[in-house]
XYZ file of C-alpha atoms in Angstrom:
161
model
C 0.038 0.042 -0.092
C 1.291 3.176 -0.945
C -0.918 6.051 0.440
C -4.260 5.804 -1.333
C -3.109 3.084 -3.750
C -2.227 -0.222 -3.477
C -0.481 -3.153 -5.437
C -1.271 -6.892 -4.774
C 0.877 -9.701 -6.054
C -0.975 -13.197 -6.317
C 0.108 -16.307 -8.015
C -2.303 -19.025 -9.360
C -1.872 -21.993 -11.308
C -1.098 -21.370 -15.078
C -5.217 -22.685 -15.740
C -6.810 -20.469 -13.247
C -7.933 -16.750 -12.666
C -9.138 -17.167 -9.413
C -7.336 -15.262 -6.419
C -8.048 -15.211 -2.547
C -8.902 -11.771 -0.864
C -7.995 -12.040 2.680
C -9.911 -9.025 4.119
C -12.036 -6.316 3.511
C -9.386 -4.116 3.998
C -7.068 -5.575 1.465
C -8.254 -3.489 -1.870
C -10.144 -0.577 0.206
C -8.199 2.227 -1.602
C -9.075 4.680 -4.386
C -6.494 2.801 -6.820
C -5.921 -0.893 -6.826
C -4.201 -3.299 -8.817
C -3.643 -6.928 -8.921
C -0.459 -8.522 -10.499
C -1.537 -11.870 -11.575
C 1.169 -14.260 -11.956
C 0.391 -17.621 -13.434
C 2.863 -20.182 -11.978
C 3.596 -24.048 -12.198
C 6.179 -26.338 -10.348
C 9.387 -26.603 -11.797
C 12.587 -28.322 -10.500
C 15.456 -25.623 -10.060
C 17.732 -27.186 -12.288
C 15.038 -26.716 -14.939
C 14.709 -22.869 -14.324
C 12.587 -22.970 -11.344
C 12.382 -19.995 -8.672
C 12.198 -20.109 -5.155
C 10.203 -17.352 -3.291
C 14.084 -16.264 -1.941
C 15.412 -16.209 -5.327
C 12.492 -13.813 -6.343
C 13.146 -11.807 -3.495
C 16.770 -11.439 -4.422
C 15.562 -10.498 -7.709
C 13.274 -7.592 -6.513
C 15.982 -6.272 -4.481
C 18.467 -5.665 -7.462
C 16.081 -3.086 -8.559
C 15.526 -0.994 -5.402
C 17.547 1.830 -3.891
C 18.881 1.522 -0.784
C 16.114 3.156 1.712
C 13.272 1.101 -0.377
C 15.018 -2.267 -0.038
C 15.422 -1.292 3.843
C 11.352 -0.804 3.517
C 10.844 -3.973 1.621
C 13.063 -6.151 4.060
C 10.804 -4.642 7.105
C 7.771 -5.460 5.112
C 9.036 -9.107 4.371
C 10.343 -9.920 7.783
C 6.813 -8.895 9.170
C 4.925 -10.944 6.787
C 7.154 -13.807 6.885
C 10.093 -14.133 9.222
C 13.159 -15.560 7.768
C 13.662 -18.818 9.285
C 9.851 -19.525 7.661
C 11.046 -18.207 4.109
C 13.880 -20.335 4.022
C 11.558 -23.436 4.629
C 10.190 -22.721 1.165
C 13.337 -22.464 -0.739
C 12.618 -26.350 -2.036
C 9.690 -25.053 -3.364
C 10.339 -23.605 -6.778
C 8.239 -22.298 -9.537
C 7.969 -20.735 -12.872
C 5.791 -18.460 -14.569
C 3.482 -19.720 -17.248
C 2.879 -16.651 -19.222
C 3.399 -12.937 -19.030
C 2.066 -11.490 -15.688
C -1.385 -9.547 -15.931
C -1.888 -6.281 -14.394
C -5.414 -5.745 -13.483
C -6.912 -2.435 -12.527
C -9.673 -2.543 -9.808
C -12.188 -0.202 -10.749
C -16.188 0.371 -9.586
C -16.871 -2.480 -11.994
C -14.938 -5.058 -10.269
C -17.233 -7.158 -7.716
C -14.838 -6.624 -4.458
C -16.128 -6.244 -0.889
C -14.457 -3.559 0.609
C -15.342 -1.292 4.051
C -15.767 1.576 1.942
C -18.133 0.215 -0.305
C -20.248 -1.900 2.335
C -20.313 1.467 4.340
C -22.438 3.165 1.531
C -24.946 0.623 1.909
C -25.014 -0.154 5.771
C -24.309 1.799 8.825
C -20.891 1.454 10.466
C -22.339 -0.765 13.260
C -23.515 -3.125 10.944
C -20.469 -3.239 9.072
C -18.603 -3.611 12.338
C -20.372 -6.988 12.590
C -18.924 -8.437 9.612
C -15.624 -10.388 10.942
C -12.691 -12.364 9.256
C -14.211 -11.717 5.808
C -12.427 -13.602 3.114
C -13.316 -14.818 -0.357
C -12.445 -15.779 -3.985
C -11.997 -13.417 -6.667
C -12.383 -14.426 -10.569
C -10.451 -12.217 -12.474
C -11.131 -13.717 -15.886
C -13.453 -10.835 -17.214
C -10.880 -8.548 -15.948
C -7.849 -9.697 -17.876
C -7.413 -7.563 -20.695
C -5.209 -7.327 -23.745
C -2.717 -4.632 -22.698
C 0.688 -5.786 -22.053
C 2.864 -3.923 -19.637
C 5.999 -4.969 -18.115
C 6.312 -4.543 -14.349
C 8.980 -1.849 -14.325
C 6.657 -0.160 -16.808
C 3.755 -0.260 -14.680
C 5.613 1.101 -11.579
C 6.721 3.614 -13.415
C 3.277 4.747 -14.886
C 2.014 4.067 -10.907
C 4.635 6.105 -9.192
C 3.897 9.170 -12.000
C 0.418 9.574 -11.293
C -3.330 8.474 -9.972
C -4.635 10.500 -7.548
C -8.515 9.847 -5.835
C -11.517 11.672 -6.529
C -13.907 12.358 -3.978
């Protein structure tokens, strides 16, 4: 999350477009995107990469300050000892990642959307909301590399009231 925007990176099998949303807050910003990466299991000797390999690749593109923030978030979400346990699981992308803008037409459950229909007291009664979202209809034909996306993302995108 970056102020009023967020980018969620989701992985799914190479034949599926369904992602898991873990709370009402996950996409509750005015500018949200999901980067959908389709993966399949591949042995390391056949080009598979572990989560640690992917983190190392990401870190090569970060400034020292960005790297420090990134490492704090990674450590918070998945401590190093747990992360290292997954080093034996290696994956490969089955296609180019899809970058999906979440807009008013995307059927997501967020606290702010629910508060438009129900009182704050009613919404507060909803606990532990998790759901699956099929992104098949949201995948468009625009091919944008991840670096190009982040360049576009960082150069604009303000919320309208």
